[in-house]
């Protein structure tokens, strides 16, 4: 039988964790031929709850689930890890300053980066879901100098999937008829959902929707969807976030279809004027188990301004974590 892949999920007792773990154990993350050994990392007060989830995972009798460990120690949790899903983070609470938020998350993502550096498998792939996702990924990568920087990614696939769903609804098409949408920049309200290269049933999306709808409805609906879900559900996106995490890793391992791309927060090499080293969302393809930023796209003035604004926010976050001594 195949050797199980070690998949570590942090924040395993949280609501995204609950929506994610069963799908991983059923084979949806890595495919039907790869058994998985799950490591659930939590903080001590939540270990008991994570153990409850582990009991339920046992009770599913998933054929691909080779074992589960519930841990509160990052070194143990990331030892030999192949896929690390960093979901647990410190949320912003009322009255919290941005510096406090970044410091609290530095206290989580620095030791996790160090633990990944110390013990991860050579092929480790890291997806940061916990917010502020791009900057948390930047912090973790900064503390893992022996791991290639391109193994650290931040999740904008939920934003991407939201954009696909909005454009499909507007154009009366199926989601599988939409290609080449892109999310640029930060996973925050400044993100730029870009349909200037998108096609719907092979036709340019820009010919099917007007610019006013793009600017007044499409972009804000996608960028503020998380708040709209909280408003409606009374809790933040969980199953859709877990679904996007599954999509991100599945695409990373198995590749993008010919002629299409997706979106992911990856470490910039300076593409499209995004400063090197920032973890920014780009249109990306995946092949050979690696992400590639889609090259040579025309960026119009409207797009340029939106990308620059979101990237400026990432630069500010980087300056803040530097001045706080977090990297
Ligand atoms: P929950 O509050 O339900 O769960 C978070 C869990 O993380 C808790 O069980 C907590 O004990 C645990 N945790 C905290 N510090 C930890 C540490 N140092 N090590 C291990 N576990 C730790 O939040 P949930 O709704 O599951 O959301 C998790 C994160 O995803 C949040 O930061 C949230 O903002 C972020 N999101 C990111 C999205 C994205 O698209 N990138 C979308 C969904 C979501 O908002």
Tab-separated table of C-alpha atoms and ligand atoms in Angstrom:
chain	number	residue	atom	x	y	z
A	1	UNK	CA	0.000	0.000	0.000
A	2	UNK	CA	1.054	3.614	-0.563
A	3	UNK	CA	2.823	5.407	2.308
A	4	UNK	CA	0.353	7.734	4.036
A	5	UNK	CA	0.818	11.466	3.592
A	6	UNK	CA	1.058	13.427	6.825
A	7	UNK	CA	-1.503	16.234	6.833
A	8	UNK	CA	-1.406	18.682	9.741
A	9	UNK	CA	-4.382	20.938	10.432
A	10	UNK	CA	-4.041	23.742	12.959
A	11	UNK	CA	-7.130	25.176	14.614
A	12	UNK	CA	-8.554	21.687	14.209
A	13	UNK	CA	-11.293	22.262	16.799
A	14	UNK	CA	-12.555	25.398	15.062
A	15	UNK	CA	-15.440	25.618	12.644
A	16	UNK	CA	-13.319	25.453	9.467
A	17	UNK	CA	-11.457	22.506	10.984
A	18	UNK	CA	-14.723	20.679	11.515
A	19	UNK	CA	-15.737	21.240	7.890
A	20	UNK	CA	-12.287	20.316	6.574
A	21	UNK	CA	-11.102	17.216	8.412
A	22	UNK	CA	-13.776	14.825	7.189
A	23	UNK	CA	-13.172	15.784	3.590
A	24	UNK	CA	-9.418	15.265	3.951
A	25	UNK	CA	-9.941	11.879	5.596
A	26	UNK	CA	-12.347	10.809	2.851
A	27	UNK	CA	-9.679	11.410	0.202
A	28	UNK	CA	-10.837	14.691	-1.324
A	29	UNK	CA	-7.600	16.559	-0.566
A	30	UNK	CA	-5.013	14.246	-2.101
A	31	UNK	CA	-7.149	11.861	-4.131
A	32	UNK	CA	-8.402	8.289	-3.775
A	33	UNK	CA	-4.958	6.653	-3.944
A	34	UNK	CA	-3.280	8.460	-1.069
A	35	UNK	CA	-3.892	7.398	2.528
A	36	UNK	CA	-3.536	10.200	5.061
A	37	UNK	CA	-2.280	10.424	8.601
A	38	UNK	CA	-3.926	13.403	10.284
A	39	UNK	CA	-2.280	15.593	12.898
A	40	UNK	CA	-4.644	17.936	14.677
A	41	UNK	CA	-2.869	20.867	16.322
A	42	UNK	CA	-4.737	22.922	18.884
A	43	UNK	CA	-4.060	25.120	21.881
A	44	UNK	CA	-4.455	23.280	25.211
A	45	UNK	CA	-7.988	24.536	26.055
A	46	UNK	CA	-9.272	23.184	22.719
A	47	UNK	CA	-7.466	19.827	22.723
A	48	UNK	CA	-10.420	18.042	24.299
A	49	UNK	CA	-12.751	19.320	21.576
A	50	UNK	CA	-10.271	18.218	18.905
A	51	UNK	CA	-10.210	14.775	20.527
A	52	UNK	CA	-13.970	14.676	20.122
A	53	UNK	CA	-13.591	15.417	16.414
A	54	UNK	CA	-10.946	12.665	16.216
A	55	UNK	CA	-13.463	10.245	17.753
A	56	UNK	CA	-15.967	11.158	15.053
A	57	UNK	CA	-13.316	10.697	12.371
A	58	UNK	CA	-12.693	7.194	13.737
A	59	UNK	CA	-16.422	6.578	13.614
A	60	UNK	CA	-16.516	7.299	9.888
A	61	UNK	CA	-14.244	4.267	9.273
A	62	UNK	CA	-12.646	6.060	6.322
A	63	UNK	CA	-10.539	3.523	4.418
A	64	UNK	CA	-7.903	6.157	3.579
A	65	UNK	CA	-7.437	7.389	7.151
A	66	UNK	CA	-4.249	5.784	8.437
A	67	UNK	CA	-4.247	7.425	11.880
A	68	UNK	CA	-4.956	10.580	13.887
A	69	UNK	CA	-2.886	12.375	16.501
A	70	UNK	CA	-4.215	15.284	18.537
A	71	UNK	CA	-1.401	17.541	19.697
A	72	UNK	CA	-0.715	20.887	21.334
A	73	UNK	CA	2.959	20.998	20.389
A	74	UNK	CA	3.923	22.467	17.011
A	75	UNK	CA	7.221	20.555	16.750
A	76	UNK	CA	5.438	17.230	17.121
A	77	UNK	CA	2.583	18.310	14.853
A	78	UNK	CA	4.839	19.295	11.931
A	79	UNK	CA	7.384	16.499	12.209
A	80	UNK	CA	7.457	14.824	8.793
A	81	UNK	CA	4.506	16.905	7.533
A	82	UNK	CA	3.704	16.785	3.811
A	83	UNK	CA	0.725	19.147	3.777
A	84	UNK	CA	0.288	21.814	6.465
A	85	UNK	CA	-3.030	23.646	6.648
A	86	UNK	CA	-2.582	26.593	8.984
A	87	UNK	CA	-6.146	27.462	9.898
A	88	UNK	CA	-5.898	28.485	13.557
A	89	UNK	CA	-5.216	32.175	14.049
A	90	UNK	CA	-5.966	34.971	16.440
A	91	UNK	CA	-9.090	36.822	15.271
A	92	UNK	CA	-9.442	40.552	15.598
A	93	UNK	CA	-11.612	41.337	18.583
A	94	UNK	CA	-13.391	44.598	19.395
A	95	UNK	CA	-10.990	47.415	20.203
A	96	UNK	CA	-7.920	45.507	19.052
A	97	UNK	CA	-5.323	47.601	17.230
A	98	UNK	CA	-3.762	46.269	14.052
A	99	UNK	CA	-0.356	46.031	15.728
A	100	UNK	CA	-1.860	43.867	18.490
A	101	UNK	CA	-3.469	41.624	15.881
A	102	UNK	CA	-0.207	41.221	13.978
A	103	UNK	CA	1.744	40.591	17.193
A	104	UNK	CA	-0.704	37.950	18.366
A	105	UNK	CA	-0.464	36.201	15.018
A	106	UNK	CA	3.309	36.563	14.976
A	107	UNK	CA	3.209	34.606	18.220
A	108	UNK	CA	1.440	31.782	16.368
A	109	UNK	CA	3.009	31.799	12.885
A	110	UNK	CA	6.615	32.341	13.944
A	111	UNK	CA	6.849	29.141	16.045
A	112	UNK	CA	4.857	27.241	13.442
A	113	UNK	CA	7.258	28.407	10.703
A	114	UNK	CA	10.183	27.352	12.885
A	115	UNK	CA	8.618	23.950	13.542
A	116	UNK	CA	8.006	23.420	9.817
A	117	UNK	CA	11.610	24.413	9.162
A	118	UNK	CA	12.829	21.942	11.758
A	119	UNK	CA	10.808	18.883	10.867
A	120	UNK	CA	8.777	19.052	7.673
A	121	UNK	CA	9.187	16.545	4.846
A	122	UNK	CA	11.197	17.703	1.820
A	123	UNK	CA	8.059	18.062	-0.279
A	124	UNK	CA	6.095	20.067	2.321
A	125	UNK	CA	3.336	22.329	1.053
A	126	UNK	CA	1.908	24.968	3.362
A	127	UNK	CA	-1.443	26.725	2.983
A	128	UNK	CA	-2.255	29.551	5.377
A	129	UNK	CA	-5.995	30.109	5.861
A	130	UNK	CA	-5.927	31.953	9.204
A	131	UNK	CA	-6.161	35.726	8.841
A	132	UNK	CA	-4.455	37.980	8.014
A	133	UNK	CA	-3.560	35.068	5.730
A	134	UNK	CA	-1.015	36.695	3.397
A	135	UNK	CA	0.980	38.278	6.175
A	136	UNK	CA	0.739	35.202	8.405
A	137	UNK	CA	2.199	33.202	5.499
A	138	UNK	CA	4.922	35.833	5.132
A	139	UNK	CA	5.767	35.508	8.842
A	140	UNK	CA	5.836	31.699	8.748
A	141	UNK	CA	7.978	31.628	5.579
A	142	UNK	CA	10.396	34.133	7.113
A	143	UNK	CA	11.073	31.689	9.941
A	144	UNK	CA	11.586	28.696	7.675
A	145	UNK	CA	14.777	29.585	5.791
A	146	UNK	CA	15.510	25.961	4.847
A	147	UNK	CA	12.138	25.443	3.155
A	148	UNK	CA	11.839	26.862	-0.376
A	149	UNK	CA	9.744	30.040	-0.131
A	150	UNK	CA	7.404	28.847	-2.874
A	151	UNK	CA	6.057	26.166	-0.520
A	152	UNK	CA	4.329	28.837	1.556
A	153	UNK	CA	1.001	30.002	0.190
A	154	UNK	CA	-2.031	31.945	1.409
A	155	UNK	CA	-5.611	31.169	0.534
A	156	UNK	CA	-7.480	33.354	-1.939
A	157	UNK	CA	-9.276	30.417	-3.540
A	158	UNK	CA	-12.438	31.201	-1.614
A	159	UNK	CA	-12.421	34.700	-3.115
A	160	UNK	CA	-11.771	33.146	-6.518
A	161	UNK	CA	-14.650	30.693	-6.163
A	162	UNK	CA	-16.937	33.486	-4.973
A	163	UNK	CA	-16.021	35.508	-8.086
A	164	UNK	CA	-16.735	32.530	-10.350
A	165	UNK	CA	-20.140	32.027	-8.739
A	166	UNK	CA	-21.056	35.730	-9.074
A	167	UNK	CA	-20.058	35.917	-12.738
A	168	UNK	CA	-21.863	32.669	-13.537
A	169	UNK	CA	-25.053	33.939	-11.895
A	170	UNK	CA	-24.861	37.278	-13.711
A	171	UNK	CA	-24.302	35.707	-17.137
A	172	UNK	CA	-26.690	32.784	-16.661
A	173	UNK	CA	-23.891	30.303	-17.230
A	174	UNK	CA	-22.587	27.309	-15.338
A	175	UNK	CA	-19.589	27.756	-13.066
A	176	UNK	CA	-17.726	25.249	-15.246
A	177	UNK	CA	-18.153	27.566	-18.238
A	178	UNK	CA	-16.130	30.354	-16.589
A	179	UNK	CA	-12.378	30.506	-17.179
A	180	UNK	CA	-9.497	32.797	-16.285
A	181	UNK	CA	-10.881	34.852	-13.460
A	182	UNK	CA	-8.249	36.167	-11.095
A	183	UNK	CA	-7.909	37.539	-7.579
A	184	UNK	CA	-4.989	39.920	-7.109
A	185	UNK	CA	-3.376	41.245	-3.954
A	186	UNK	CA	-4.368	40.760	-0.347
A	187	UNK	CA	-7.093	38.479	1.047
A	188	UNK	CA	-8.888	41.503	2.479
A	189	UNK	CA	-11.425	44.089	1.409
A	190	UNK	CA	-8.762	45.619	-0.895
A	191	UNK	CA	-8.449	42.480	-3.022
A	192	UNK	CA	-9.021	42.901	-6.758
A	193	UNK	CA	-11.298	40.342	-8.408
A	194	UNK	CA	-10.368	40.756	-12.083
A	195	UNK	CA	-12.589	39.601	-14.937
A	196	UNK	CA	-10.776	41.465	-17.718
A	197	UNK	CA	-9.241	38.189	-18.953
A	198	UNK	CA	-12.173	35.945	-18.073
A	199	UNK	CA	-14.224	34.042	-20.595
A	200	UNK	CA	-17.761	32.721	-20.343
A	201	UNK	CA	-18.453	29.854	-22.746
A	202	UNK	CA	-15.381	31.011	-24.654
A	203	UNK	CA	-16.585	34.634	-25.001
A	204	UNK	CA	-14.867	37.578	-23.298
A	205	UNK	CA	-16.635	38.358	-20.020
A	206	UNK	CA	-16.073	42.089	-20.603
A	207	UNK	CA	-18.435	41.868	-23.588
A	208	UNK	CA	-21.181	40.282	-21.472
A	209	UNK	CA	-21.251	42.522	-18.394
A	210	UNK	CA	-20.880	46.290	-18.206
A	211	UNK	CA	-18.158	48.103	-16.340
A	212	UNK	CA	-20.628	49.705	-13.954
A	213	UNK	CA	-21.758	46.263	-12.745
A	214	UNK	CA	-18.126	45.214	-12.364
A	215	UNK	CA	-17.191	48.250	-10.321
A	216	UNK	CA	-20.405	48.786	-8.335
A	217	UNK	CA	-21.536	45.212	-7.760
A	218	UNK	CA	-19.127	42.432	-8.751
A	219	UNK	CA	-15.975	43.689	-7.033
A	220	UNK	CA	-17.621	44.770	-3.745
A	221	UNK	CA	-19.815	41.648	-3.586
A	222	UNK	CA	-16.784	39.378	-3.858
A	223	UNK	CA	-14.581	41.472	-1.585
A	224	UNK	CA	-17.243	41.835	1.124
A	225	UNK	CA	-18.767	38.374	0.869
A	226	UNK	CA	-17.237	37.259	4.160
A	227	UNK	CA	-19.071	40.047	6.017
A	228	UNK	CA	-22.319	39.219	4.190
A	229	UNK	CA	-22.040	35.571	5.305
A	230	UNK	CA	-21.502	36.629	8.918
A	231	UNK	CA	-24.509	38.940	8.685
A	232	UNK	CA	-26.742	36.162	7.311
A	233	UNK	CA	-25.448	33.109	9.151
A	234	UNK	CA	-24.371	34.641	12.410
A	235	UNK	CA	-21.007	32.933	11.938
A	236	UNK	CA	-18.176	33.320	9.451
A	237	UNK	CA	-17.714	31.219	6.310
A	238	UNK	CA	-16.662	27.723	7.290
A	239	UNK	CA	-17.724	25.020	4.824
A	240	UNK	CA	-16.961	27.249	1.835
A	241	UNK	CA	-13.565	28.115	3.333
A	242	UNK	CA	-12.826	24.433	3.941
A	243	UNK	CA	-13.919	23.676	0.379
A	244	UNK	CA	-11.555	26.319	-0.974
A	245	UNK	CA	-8.668	24.903	1.073
A	246	UNK	CA	-9.365	21.468	-0.412
A	247	UNK	CA	-9.479	23.006	-3.915
A	248	UNK	CA	-6.205	24.903	-3.359
A	249	UNK	CA	-4.196	21.859	-2.265
A	250	UNK	CA	-5.854	19.542	-4.790
A	251	UNK	CA	-4.973	21.934	-7.615
A	252	UNK	CA	-1.431	22.390	-6.280
A	253	UNK	CA	-0.842	18.639	-6.299
A	254	UNK	CA	-2.851	17.666	-9.388
A	255	UNK	CA	-2.543	20.773	-11.601
A	256	UNK	CA	-4.843	23.217	-13.391
A	257	UNK	CA	-6.748	22.215	-16.532
A	258	UNK	CA	-5.266	23.232	-19.885
A	259	UNK	CA	-6.404	26.733	-20.832
A	260	UNK	CA	-7.510	27.760	-17.368
A	261	UNK	CA	-5.957	29.139	-14.240
A	262	UNK	CA	-6.897	29.847	-10.642
A	263	UNK	CA	-5.806	32.234	-7.868
A	264	UNK	CA	-3.467	31.736	-4.935
A	265	UNK	CA	-1.364	33.837	-2.603
A	266	UNK	CA	2.227	33.000	-3.514
A	267	UNK	CA	5.611	34.558	-2.782
A	268	UNK	CA	6.243	37.239	-5.400
A	269	UNK	CA	9.387	37.193	-7.529
A	270	UNK	CA	8.518	40.724	-8.644
A	271	UNK	CA	5.834	39.725	-11.164
A	272	UNK	CA	3.524	42.567	-12.278
A	273	UNK	CA	5.450	45.042	-10.133
A	274	UNK	CA	4.566	43.290	-6.859
A	275	UNK	CA	7.596	43.684	-4.576
A	276	UNK	CA	9.661	40.536	-4.266
A	277	UNK	CA	9.040	38.458	-1.169
A	278	UNK	CA	5.465	39.615	-0.507
A	279	UNK	CA	2.840	36.881	-0.358
A	280	UNK	CA	0.322	38.227	-2.866
A	281	UNK	CA	-2.525	36.699	-4.816
A	282	UNK	CA	-1.968	36.262	-8.544
A	283	UNK	CA	-3.562	34.370	-11.390
A	284	UNK	CA	-1.648	31.086	-11.271
A	285	UNK	CA	-1.412	27.768	-13.023
A	286	UNK	CA	-0.181	24.625	-11.363
A	287	UNK	CA	1.927	22.007	-13.091
A	288	UNK	CA	4.580	19.586	-11.942
A	289	UNK	CA	3.415	20.162	-8.381
A	290	UNK	CA	4.330	23.868	-8.407
A	291	UNK	CA	2.514	27.172	-8.886
A	292	UNK	CA	3.409	29.466	-11.776
A	293	UNK	CA	2.225	33.062	-12.004
A	294	UNK	CA	0.461	33.509	-15.369
A	295	UNK	CA	2.895	35.622	-17.417
A	296	UNK	CA	2.435	38.511	-19.851
A	297	UNK	CA	-1.128	39.560	-19.106
A	298	UNK	CA	-2.192	43.014	-20.225
A	299	UNK	CA	-3.080	45.043	-17.171
A	300	UNK	CA	-5.339	48.009	-17.970
A	301	UNK	CA	-5.288	51.255	-15.982
A	302	UNK	CA	-8.283	50.319	-13.842
A	303	UNK	CA	-6.723	46.967	-12.928
A	304	UNK	CA	-3.335	48.552	-12.310
A	305	UNK	CA	-4.777	50.996	-9.769
A	306	UNK	CA	-6.693	48.231	-7.960
A	307	UNK	CA	-3.702	45.894	-7.834
A	308	UNK	CA	-1.435	48.695	-6.622
A	309	UNK	CA	-3.864	49.615	-3.825
A	310	UNK	CA	-4.072	46.063	-2.509
A	311	UNK	CA	-0.322	45.527	-2.816
A	312	UNK	CA	0.254	48.795	-0.933
A	313	UNK	CA	-1.709	47.293	1.955
A	314	UNK	CA	0.535	44.210	1.894
A	315	UNK	CA	3.616	46.439	1.922
A	316	UNK	CA	2.218	48.257	4.967
A	317	UNK	CA	1.564	44.965	6.745
A	318	UNK	CA	5.127	43.886	5.984
A	319	UNK	CA	6.465	47.179	7.369
A	320	UNK	CA	4.391	46.663	10.523
A	321	UNK	CA	5.597	43.111	11.151
A	322	UNK	CA	9.171	44.272	10.566
A	323	UNK	CA	8.863	47.167	12.978
A	324	UNK	CA	7.243	44.887	15.557
A	325	UNK	CA	10.247	42.548	15.222
A	326	UNK	CA	8.057	39.636	14.069
A	327	UNK	CA	10.304	38.708	11.139
B	1	LIG	P1	-12.527	29.334	14.896
B	1	LIG	O1	-12.359	30.411	15.899
B	1	LIG	O2	-13.785	28.551	14.840
B	1	LIG	O3	-11.327	28.286	15.073
B	1	LIG	C1	-10.004	28.666	15.212
B	1	LIG	C2	-9.314	27.602	16.013
B	1	LIG	O4	-7.913	27.877	16.023
B	1	LIG	C3	-9.757	27.531	17.477
B	1	LIG	O5	-10.180	26.214	17.778
B	1	LIG	C4	-8.499	27.908	18.240
B	1	LIG	O6	-8.375	27.213	19.490
B	1	LIG	C5	-7.415	27.483	17.259
B	1	LIG	N1	-6.098	28.089	17.492
B	1	LIG	C6	-5.813	29.344	17.917
B	1	LIG	N2	-4.483	29.490	18.058
B	1	LIG	C7	-3.920	28.317	17.706
B	1	LIG	C8	-2.574	27.857	17.650
B	1	LIG	N3	-1.566	28.647	18.020
B	1	LIG	N4	-2.345	26.601	17.243
B	1	LIG	C9	-3.375	25.802	16.904
B	1	LIG	N5	-4.669	26.163	16.950
B	1	LIG	C10	-4.935	27.425	17.337
B	1	LIG	O7	-12.199	30.011	13.493
B	1	LIG	P2	-12.567	29.499	12.017
B	1	LIG	O8	-13.906	30.009	11.641
B	1	LIG	O9	-12.301	28.059	11.918
B	1	LIG	O10	-11.539	30.353	11.137
B	1	LIG	C11	-10.146	30.126	11.223
B	1	LIG	C12	-9.383	31.225	10.510
B	1	LIG	O11	-9.698	31.254	9.114
B	1	LIG	C13	-9.672	32.631	11.007
B	1	LIG	O12	-8.430	33.323	11.149
B	1	LIG	C14	-10.480	33.241	9.880
B	1	LIG	O13	-10.346	34.648	9.853
B	1	LIG	C15	-9.845	32.583	8.697
B	1	LIG	N6	-10.597	32.610	7.435
B	1	LIG	C16	-9.895	32.761	6.282
B	1	LIG	C17	-10.490	32.726	5.035
B	1	LIG	C18	-9.696	32.866	3.786
B	1	LIG	O14	-10.305	32.920	2.720
B	1	LIG	N7	-8.347	32.931	3.798
B	1	LIG	C19	-11.957	32.582	4.918
B	1	LIG	C20	-12.615	31.998	6.122
B	1	LIG	C21	-12.043	32.455	7.444
B	1	LIG	O15	-12.592	33.716	7.760
